[in-house]
PDB file of C-alpha atoms in Angstrom:
ATOM      1  CA  ALA A  61       0.011   0.100   0.023  1.00 72.00           C
ATOM      2  CA  GLN A  62       1.164   3.538  -0.717  1.00 82.00           C
ATOM      3  CA  THR A  63       2.123   5.613   2.237  1.00 91.00           C
ATOM      4  CA  VAL A  64       3.321   9.194   2.881  1.00 95.00           C
ATOM      5  CA  THR A  65       5.356  10.061   5.907  1.00 96.00           C
ATOM      6  CA  GLN A  66       6.237  13.461   7.291  1.00 97.00           C
ATOM      7  CA  SER A  67       8.567  12.851  10.187  1.00 95.00           C
ATOM      8  CA  GLN A  68       8.543  16.471  11.509  1.00 96.00           C
ATOM      9  CA  PRO A  69       5.268  17.402  13.170  1.00 95.00           C
ATOM     10  CA  GLU A  70       6.446  20.957  13.781  1.00 97.00           C
ATOM     11  CA  MET A  71       9.359  23.169  12.709  1.00 97.00           C
ATOM     12  CA  SER A  72      10.423  26.788  13.313  1.00 97.00           C
ATOM     13  CA  VAL A  73      12.542  29.029  11.190  1.00 97.00           C
ATOM     14  CA  GLN A  74      13.664  32.609  11.562  1.00 97.00           C
ATOM     15  CA  GLU A  75      12.208  35.135   9.080  1.00 97.00           C
ATOM     16  CA  ALA A  76      14.344  35.400   5.920  1.00 97.00           C
ATOM     17  CA  GLU A  77      16.128  32.131   6.652  1.00 97.00           C
ATOM     18  CA  THR A  78      15.805  28.866   4.683  1.00 98.00           C
ATOM     19  CA  VAL A  79      13.938  25.779   5.967  1.00 98.00           C
ATOM     20  CA  THR A  80      13.501  22.209   4.582  1.00 98.00           C
ATOM     21  CA  LEU A  81      10.554  20.038   5.217  1.00 98.00           C
ATOM     22  CA  SER A  82      10.944  16.345   4.811  1.00 98.00           C
ATOM     23  CA  CYS A  83       8.693  13.796   3.232  1.00 98.00           C
ATOM     24  CA  THR A  84       9.063  10.087   2.280  1.00 98.00           C
ATOM     25  CA  TYR A  85       6.739   7.891   0.517  1.00 97.00           C
ATOM     26  CA  ASP A  86       6.295   4.263  -0.435  1.00 95.00           C
ATOM     27  CA  THR A  87       5.146   3.031  -3.800  1.00 93.00           C
ATOM     28  CA  SER A  88       5.828   0.288  -6.261  1.00 91.00           C
ATOM     29  CA  GLU A  89       4.745   2.476  -9.196  1.00 89.00           C
ATOM     30  CA  SER A  90       7.235   4.191 -11.526  1.00 88.00           C
ATOM     31  CA  ASP A  91       5.019   6.958 -12.834  1.00 88.00           C
ATOM     32  CA  TYR A  92       3.250   9.241 -10.246  1.00 91.00           C
ATOM     33  CA  TYR A  93       2.923  12.749  -9.101  1.00 92.00           C
ATOM     34  CA  LEU A  94       4.001  14.316  -5.825  1.00 95.00           C
ATOM     35  CA  PHE A  95       2.661  17.542  -4.304  1.00 95.00           C
ATOM     36  CA  TRP A  96       3.162  19.965  -1.425  1.00 97.00           C
ATOM     37  CA  TYR A  97       0.063  21.704  -0.232  1.00 96.00           C
ATOM     38  CA  LYS A  98      -0.054  24.520   2.232  1.00 96.00           C
ATOM     39  CA  GLN A  99      -2.903  24.988   4.749  1.00 95.00           C
ATOM     40  CA  PRO A 100      -2.900  28.393   6.413  1.00 94.00           C
ATOM     41  CA  PRO A 101      -5.106  29.278   9.424  1.00 90.00           C
ATOM     42  CA  SER A 102      -8.007  29.813   6.974  1.00 88.00           C
ATOM     43  CA  ARG A 103      -7.702  26.082   6.393  1.00 90.00           C
ATOM     44  CA  GLN A 104      -8.051  26.256   2.553  1.00 90.00           C
ATOM     45  CA  MET A 105      -5.668  23.792   0.930  1.00 92.00           C
ATOM     46  CA  ILE A 106      -3.349  25.676  -1.505  1.00 93.00           C
ATOM     47  CA  LEU A 107      -1.095  23.949  -3.996  1.00 93.00           C
ATOM     48  CA  VAL A 108       2.569  24.954  -3.454  1.00 96.00           C
ATOM     49  CA  ILE A 109       4.437  22.731  -5.899  1.00 95.00           C
ATOM     50  CA  ARG A 110       4.056  19.684  -8.077  1.00 94.00           C
ATOM     51  CA  GLN A 111       6.609  17.087  -9.273  1.00 95.00           C
ATOM     52  CA  GLU A 112       6.125  14.496 -11.969  1.00 91.00           C
ATOM     53  CA  ALA A 113       8.116  11.332 -11.163  1.00 91.00           C
ATOM     54  CA  TYR A 114       9.349  10.928 -14.719  1.00 90.00           C
ATOM     55  CA  LYS A 115      11.043  14.278 -14.657  1.00 89.00           C
ATOM     56  CA  GLN A 116      14.565  14.281 -13.098  1.00 85.00           C
ATOM     57  CA  GLN A 117      14.648  18.095 -12.837  1.00 93.00           C
ATOM     58  CA  ASN A 118      13.413  19.301  -9.420  1.00 95.00           C
ATOM     59  CA  ALA A 119      10.478  21.569  -9.643  1.00 94.00           C
ATOM     60  CA  THR A 120      10.736  25.272  -8.508  1.00 95.00           C
ATOM     61  CA  GLU A 121       8.162  27.912  -7.863  1.00 93.00           C
ATOM     62  CA  ASN A 122       9.649  31.246  -6.818  1.00 95.00           C
ATOM     63  CA  ARG A 123      11.002  30.733  -3.232  1.00 97.00           C
ATOM     64  CA  PHE A 124       9.797  27.152  -3.071  1.00 98.00           C
ATOM     65  CA  SER A 125      11.823  24.257  -4.470  1.00 97.00           C
ATOM     66  CA  VAL A 126      11.899  20.478  -4.035  1.00 98.00           C
ATOM     67  CA  ASN A 127      14.581  17.802  -3.701  1.00 97.00           C
ATOM     68  CA  PHE A 128      13.140  14.759  -5.408  1.00 97.00           C
ATOM     69  CA  GLN A 129      15.171  11.658  -4.854  1.00 96.00           C
ATOM     70  CA  LYS A 130      13.195   8.961  -6.706  1.00 95.00           C
ATOM     71  CA  ALA A 131      15.391   5.949  -5.714  1.00 94.00           C
ATOM     72  CA  ALA A 132      15.281   7.017  -2.104  1.00 96.00           C
ATOM     73  CA  LYS A 133      11.570   7.836  -2.375  1.00 96.00           C
ATOM     74  CA  SER A 134      12.177  11.180  -0.775  1.00 97.00           C
ATOM     75  CA  PHE A 135      10.569  14.537  -1.626  1.00 97.00           C
ATOM     76  CA  SER A 136      11.594  17.468   0.482  1.00 98.00           C
ATOM     77  CA  LEU A 137      10.370  21.021   0.275  1.00 98.00           C
ATOM     78  CA  LYS A 138      12.718  23.969   0.664  1.00 98.00           C
ATOM     79  CA  ILE A 139      11.473  27.407   1.457  1.00 98.00           C
ATOM     80  CA  SER A 140      13.967  30.132   0.888  1.00 98.00           C
ATOM     81  CA  ASP A 141      13.748  33.633   2.332  1.00 97.00           C
ATOM     82  CA  SER A 142      10.987  32.607   4.768  1.00 97.00           C
ATOM     83  CA  GLN A 143       8.159  35.131   5.230  1.00 97.00           C
ATOM     84  CA  LEU A 144       5.598  35.517   7.964  1.00 96.00           C
ATOM     85  CA  GLY A 145       2.957  34.538   5.459  1.00 96.00           C
ATOM     86  CA  ASP A 146       4.563  31.111   5.109  1.00 97.00           C
ATOM     87  CA  ALA A 147       3.432  30.059   8.480  1.00 97.00           C
ATOM     88  CA  ALA A 148       0.973  27.148   7.921  1.00 97.00           C
ATOM     89  CA  MET A 149       0.552  23.408   7.924  1.00 96.00           C
ATOM     90  CA  TYR A 150       2.293  21.873   4.986  1.00 97.00           C
ATOM     91  CA  PHE A 151       1.129  18.488   3.532  1.00 96.00           C
ATOM     92  CA  CYS A 152       3.122  16.280   1.336  1.00 97.00           C
ATOM     93  CA  ALA A 153       0.918  14.221  -1.067  1.00 95.00           C
ATOM     94  CA  TYR A 154       1.295  11.409  -3.519  1.00 94.00           C
ATOM     95  CA  ARG A 155      -1.052  10.738  -6.416  1.00 91.00           C
ATOM     96  CA  ALA A 156      -1.607   7.105  -7.224  1.00 81.00           C
ATOM     97  CA  PRO A 157      -2.302   5.826 -10.797  1.00 78.00           C
ATOM     98  CA  ASN A 158      -5.999   5.392  -9.831  1.00 75.00           C
ATOM     99  CA  ASP A 159      -6.144   9.175  -9.277  1.00 77.00           C
ATOM    100  CA  LYS A 160      -6.421   8.886  -5.430  1.00 83.00           C
ATOM    101  CA  ILE A 161      -4.241  11.288  -3.522  1.00 88.00           C
ATOM    102  CA  ILE A 162      -2.626  10.107  -0.266  1.00 91.00           C
ATOM    103  CA  PHE A 163      -1.705  12.749   2.273  1.00 92.00           C
ATOM    104  CA  GLY A 164       0.897  12.786   4.968  1.00 94.00           C
ATOM    105  CA  LYS A 165      -0.065  14.021   8.357  1.00 93.00           C
ATOM    106  CA  GLY A 166       1.474  17.409   7.909  1.00 95.00           C
ATOM    107  CA  THR A 167       4.187  19.629   9.349  1.00 97.00           C
ATOM    108  CA  ARG A 168       3.374  22.849  11.142  1.00 97.00           C
ATOM    109  CA  LEU A 169       5.771  25.556  10.142  1.00 98.00           C
ATOM    110  CA  HIS A 170       6.276  28.484  12.517  1.00 98.00           C
ATOM    111  CA  ILE A 171       8.102  31.636  11.240  1.00 97.00           C
ATOM    112  CA  LEU A 172       9.883  33.568  13.981  1.00 96.00           C
ATOM    113  CA  PRO A 173      10.054  37.375  13.428  1.00 92.00           C
TER     114      PRO A 173
ATOM    115  CA  ASP B 110     -14.590  34.320 -10.739  1.00 52.00           C
ATOM    116  CA  GLY B 111     -13.506  30.694 -11.128  1.00 62.00           C
ATOM    117  CA  GLY B 112     -13.133  28.181  -8.394  1.00 91.00           C
ATOM    118  CA  ILE B 113     -14.708  25.833  -5.984  1.00 95.00           C
ATOM    119  CA  THR B 114     -17.279  26.948  -3.438  1.00 95.00           C
ATOM    120  CA  GLN B 115     -18.371  25.119  -0.276  1.00 96.00           C
ATOM    121  CA  SER B 116     -21.268  26.252   1.885  1.00 90.00           C
ATOM    122  CA  PRO B 117     -21.801  26.964   4.665  1.00 90.00           C
ATOM    123  CA  LYS B 118     -18.443  27.626   6.238  1.00 92.00           C
ATOM    124  CA  TYR B 119     -19.737  26.511   9.646  1.00 94.00           C
ATOM    125  CA  LEU B 120     -22.534  24.034  10.206  1.00 93.00           C
ATOM    126  CA  PHE B 121     -24.120  22.845  13.426  1.00 93.00           C
ATOM    127  CA  ARG B 122     -26.483  19.925  13.720  1.00 90.00           C
ATOM    128  CA  LYS B 123     -28.044  17.782  16.441  1.00 90.00           C
ATOM    129  CA  GLU B 124     -27.102  14.212  16.811  1.00 88.00           C
ATOM    130  CA  GLY B 125     -29.186  11.885  14.766  1.00 88.00           C
ATOM    131  CA  GLN B 126     -29.865  14.371  12.025  1.00 91.00           C
ATOM    132  CA  ASN B 127     -28.713  13.989   8.451  1.00 93.00           C
ATOM    133  CA  VAL B 128     -26.888  16.960   7.004  1.00 94.00           C
ATOM    134  CA  THR B 129     -25.846  17.881   3.459  1.00 95.00           C
ATOM    135  CA  LEU B 130     -22.690  19.795   2.670  1.00 96.00           C
ATOM    136  CA  SER B 131     -22.607  21.666  -0.651  1.00 96.00           C
ATOM    137  CA  CYS B 132     -19.732  21.694  -3.129  1.00 97.00           C
ATOM    138  CA  GLU B 133     -19.970  23.676  -6.435  1.00 97.00           C
ATOM    139  CA  GLN B 134     -17.258  24.292  -9.060  1.00 96.00           C
ATOM    140  CA  ASN B 135     -17.180  26.311 -12.230  1.00 94.00           C
ATOM    141  CA  LEU B 136     -13.807  25.054 -13.387  1.00 92.00           C
ATOM    142  CA  ASN B 137     -15.446  22.546 -15.836  1.00 92.00           C
ATOM    143  CA  HIS B 138     -13.543  19.769 -14.089  1.00 92.00           C
ATOM    144  CA  ASP B 139     -14.729  16.197 -14.458  1.00 91.00           C
ATOM    145  CA  ALA B 140     -13.607  14.709 -11.279  1.00 93.00           C
ATOM    146  CA  MET B 141     -14.595  15.771  -7.741  1.00 95.00           C
ATOM    147  CA  TYR B 142     -13.652  14.615  -4.316  1.00 95.00           C
ATOM    148  CA  TRP B 143     -14.666  14.817  -0.646  1.00 97.00           C
ATOM    149  CA  TYR B 144     -12.135  14.581   2.146  1.00 96.00           C
ATOM    150  CA  ARG B 145     -12.391  14.667   5.906  1.00 97.00           C
ATOM    151  CA  GLN B 146      -9.773  16.264   8.105  1.00 95.00           C
ATOM    152  CA  ASP B 147      -9.410  15.670  11.830  1.00 93.00           C
ATOM    153  CA  PRO B 148      -7.089  17.451  14.218  1.00 85.00           C
ATOM    154  CA  GLY B 149      -3.502  16.387  13.744  1.00 78.00           C
ATOM    155  CA  GLN B 150      -4.429  14.225  10.826  1.00 80.00           C
ATOM    156  CA  GLY B 151      -3.937  14.481   7.123  1.00 85.00           C
ATOM    157  CA  LEU B 152      -6.868  14.409   4.679  1.00 92.00           C
ATOM    158  CA  ARG B 153      -8.842  11.107   4.333  1.00 93.00           C
ATOM    159  CA  LEU B 154     -10.827  10.385   1.127  1.00 93.00           C
ATOM    160  CA  ILE B 155     -14.571   9.844   1.639  1.00 96.00           C
ATOM    161  CA  TYR B 156     -15.973   9.656  -1.909  1.00 96.00           C
ATOM    162  CA  TYR B 157     -14.895  10.629  -5.377  1.00 94.00           C
ATOM    163  CA  SER B 158     -16.566  11.058  -8.750  1.00 95.00           C
ATOM    164  CA  GLN B 159     -14.778  10.810 -12.064  1.00 91.00           C
ATOM    165  CA  ILE B 160     -17.806  11.677 -14.156  1.00 92.00           C
ATOM    166  CA  VAL B 161     -21.501  12.677 -13.858  1.00 94.00           C
ATOM    167  CA  ASN B 162     -23.803   9.986 -12.455  1.00 95.00           C
ATOM    168  CA  ASP B 163     -20.869   7.905 -11.300  1.00 94.00           C
ATOM    169  CA  PHE B 164     -19.006   7.871  -7.932  1.00 95.00           C
ATOM    170  CA  GLN B 165     -16.827   5.547  -5.912  1.00 94.00           C
ATOM    171  CA  LYS B 166     -16.212   5.023  -2.260  1.00 95.00           C
ATOM    172  CA  GLY B 167     -12.974   6.213  -0.741  1.00 93.00           C
ATOM    173  CA  ASP B 168     -11.217   5.019   2.335  1.00 91.00           C
ATOM    174  CA  ILE B 169     -13.854   6.084   4.925  1.00 95.00           C
ATOM    175  CA  ALA B 170     -17.135   6.088   3.116  1.00 96.00           C
ATOM    176  CA  GLU B 171     -19.267   4.522   5.891  1.00 96.00           C
ATOM    177  CA  GLY B 172     -21.907   6.862   7.092  1.00 95.00           C
ATOM    178  CA  TYR B 173     -21.714   9.160   4.131  1.00 97.00           C
ATOM    179  CA  SER B 174     -23.460   9.416   0.803  1.00 97.00           C
ATOM    180  CA  VAL B 175     -23.082  11.539  -2.329  1.00 98.00           C
ATOM    181  CA  SER B 176     -24.702  12.244  -5.672  1.00 97.00           C
ATOM    182  CA  ARG B 177     -23.367  13.687  -8.896  1.00 97.00           C
ATOM    183  CA  GLU B 178     -26.298  14.630 -11.008  1.00 97.00           C
ATOM    184  CA  LYS B 179     -24.502  17.684 -12.473  1.00 96.00           C
ATOM    185  CA  LYS B 180     -20.865  18.252 -13.458  1.00 96.00           C
ATOM    186  CA  GLU B 181     -20.770  21.378 -11.281  1.00 96.00           C
ATOM    187  CA  SER B 182     -22.108  19.920  -8.044  1.00 97.00           C
ATOM    188  CA  PHE B 183     -21.058  17.073  -5.758  1.00 98.00           C
ATOM    189  CA  PRO B 184     -23.026  17.273  -2.482  1.00 98.00           C
ATOM    190  CA  LEU B 185     -22.085  15.169   0.513  1.00 97.00           C
ATOM    191  CA  THR B 186     -24.645  13.933   3.013  1.00 97.00           C
ATOM    192  CA  VAL B 187     -23.488  13.011   6.477  1.00 95.00           C
ATOM    193  CA  THR B 188     -25.987  10.531   7.759  1.00 93.00           C
ATOM    194  CA  SER B 189     -26.878   9.559  11.396  1.00 88.00           C
ATOM    195  CA  ALA B 190     -24.991   6.348  10.803  1.00 87.00           C
ATOM    196  CA  GLN B 191     -21.650   8.189  10.872  1.00 88.00           C
ATOM    197  CA  LYS B 192     -20.405   7.669  14.382  1.00 87.00           C
ATOM    198  CA  ASN B 193     -18.189  10.768  14.747  1.00 90.00           C
ATOM    199  CA  PRO B 194     -19.140  13.305  12.208  1.00 93.00           C
ATOM    200  CA  THR B 195     -17.602  16.389  13.770  1.00 95.00           C
ATOM    201  CA  ALA B 196     -14.719  17.371  11.480  1.00 96.00           C
ATOM    202  CA  PHE B 197     -13.553  19.666   8.745  1.00 96.00           C
ATOM    203  CA  TYR B 198     -14.689  18.696   5.312  1.00 97.00           C
ATOM    204  CA  LEU B 199     -12.903  19.646   2.155  1.00 97.00           C
ATOM    205  CA  CYS B 200     -14.106  19.301  -1.445  1.00 97.00           C
ATOM    206  CA  ALA B 201     -11.704  19.193  -4.344  1.00 95.00           C
ATOM    207  CA  ALA B 202     -11.912  19.007  -8.184  1.00 94.00           C
ATOM    208  CA  ALA B 203      -9.415  17.887 -10.831  1.00 91.00           C
ATOM    209  CA  GLY B 204      -9.342  18.399 -14.617  1.00 83.00           C
ATOM    210  CA  GLU B 205      -9.196  15.972 -17.481  1.00 73.00           C
ATOM    211  CA  LEU B 206      -5.670  14.655 -16.734  1.00 72.00           C
ATOM    212  CA  ARG B 207      -6.401  14.369 -12.995  1.00 70.00           C
ATOM    213  CA  GLU B 208      -2.921  15.553 -12.328  1.00 74.00           C
ATOM    214  CA  THR B 209      -3.712  18.154  -9.704  1.00 85.00           C
ATOM    215  CA  GLN B 210      -6.665  18.557  -7.247  1.00 89.00           C
ATOM    216  CA  TYR B 211      -7.734  22.043  -6.346  1.00 91.00           C
ATOM    217  CA  PHE B 212      -9.637  22.557  -3.107  1.00 93.00           C
ATOM    218  CA  GLY B 213     -12.575  24.567  -1.842  1.00 95.00           C
ATOM    219  CA  PRO B 214     -12.460  26.558   1.387  1.00 94.00           C
ATOM    220  CA  GLY B 215     -14.003  23.773   3.436  1.00 95.00           C
ATOM    221  CA  THR B 216     -16.887  23.353   5.881  1.00 96.00           C
ATOM    222  CA  ARG B 217     -16.505  22.855   9.550  1.00 95.00           C
ATOM    223  CA  LEU B 218     -19.316  20.458  10.802  1.00 95.00           C
ATOM    224  CA  THR B 219     -20.081  20.333  14.485  1.00 94.00           C
ATOM    225  CA  VAL B 220     -22.605  17.773  15.791  1.00 90.00           C
ATOM    226  CA  LEU B 221     -24.007  18.638  19.121  1.00 87.00           C
TER     227      LEU B 221
END
């Protein structure tokens, strides 16, 4: 069965610094998608970044980038120049070939002013 | 203004009553999904629909029912059979390639 594990329930980072959130997953598939979603206090789930497994190049969206290690089944999110608005729950997610998405339990990120 | 709307934002019901949560989208997406989120947990899939008039059970479908009579709408009914219905409910939609799911703002259901 596919699983997604986020081993850091909470993290803190100083404003303007860089932080990395970890995610590992388990699958026997070779073609799939991985996502990072952000859930701010409003609780709306917002897509941060997406990675296609067949692409070797790591995805980047402005200050957000991923380190995708397919063989290790690792998918970490790096946030550069952290801002107060980045404070939120971050969920790592895996999209199975049957279109179902499996979510990790989340990492709560605090930004220290 | 495109997107996914869920109403109401907060909903209170007495124990034993059925309640229906609304989810509407104007993205013209074929697939729609319902998730439940409990404190300290990730999202768990309740039901999903790939096309109008068709839907499948997710991981925690017991005590819930859905319908998909229109492409734009995917209402979720929380029945009295659901043992612990108090939770945050999120609706999502995905386009033709199903690559990415986009979420509505959610409904917080509290059963008294």
